[in-house]
XYZ file of C-alpha atoms in Angstrom:
65
model
C -3.687 -41.736 -35.982
C -4.021 -38.198 -37.264
C -0.385 -38.308 -38.425
C -1.084 -41.247 -40.620
C -0.507 -40.440 -44.270
C -1.778 -43.532 -46.006
C -4.703 -43.973 -48.390
C -7.266 -43.761 -45.649
C -5.942 -40.585 -44.022
C -8.997 -38.483 -44.754
C -11.287 -41.180 -43.291
C -9.841 -41.652 -39.818
C -11.538 -38.535 -38.445
C -14.880 -39.577 -40.037
C -14.854 -43.326 -39.310
C -12.902 -44.609 -36.328
C -10.616 -47.324 -37.685
C -10.197 -49.134 -34.325
C -13.063 -51.681 -34.781
C -12.208 -52.239 -38.374
C -8.562 -52.835 -37.443
C -9.460 -55.340 -34.673
C -11.848 -57.235 -36.961
C -9.271 -57.324 -39.714
C -6.586 -58.534 -37.423
C -8.753 -61.338 -36.108
C -10.222 -62.269 -39.485
C -6.866 -62.376 -41.289
C -5.206 -64.351 -38.425
C -8.130 -66.847 -38.320
C -7.922 -67.308 -42.181
C -4.174 -68.060 -42.027
C -3.310 -64.717 -43.499
C -5.531 -64.959 -46.543
C -5.104 -61.885 -48.703
C -8.695 -62.165 -49.925
C -9.902 -61.549 -46.297
C -7.638 -58.558 -45.908
C -8.906 -57.061 -49.201
C -12.542 -57.643 -48.205
C -12.062 -55.805 -44.895
C -10.250 -52.917 -46.564
C -12.938 -52.665 -49.218
C -15.626 -52.502 -46.473
C -13.723 -49.754 -44.657
C -13.136 -47.855 -47.924
C -16.970 -48.102 -48.753
C -17.988 -46.999 -45.314
C -15.632 -44.034 -45.545
C -16.877 -42.981 -48.998
C -20.536 -43.299 -47.851
C -19.681 -40.829 -44.977
C -18.043 -38.279 -47.330
C -14.415 -39.177 -46.847
C -11.914 -39.285 -49.784
C -10.167 -42.666 -50.039
C -6.996 -42.784 -52.059
C -5.686 -45.854 -53.879
C -5.337 -48.609 -51.258
C -5.539 -51.542 -53.581
C -2.022 -51.197 -54.976
C -0.195 -50.813 -51.686
C -2.249 -53.607 -50.068
C -1.810 -55.938 -53.153
C -5.574 -56.213 -53.711
């Protein structure tokens, strides 16, 4: 959402998070909640955002990655 103030806030207008969110939800659920899977998905989203010129703030600390 545009009102979202988290570490990916600048990215949401550049890269739609919907597909990343859906894939993350599925992958994390299918892995029994594995933090490693969550971290991999978030890293992929962060890298995609940066490649497209968006600033990504520290997401690792809040996500526990």
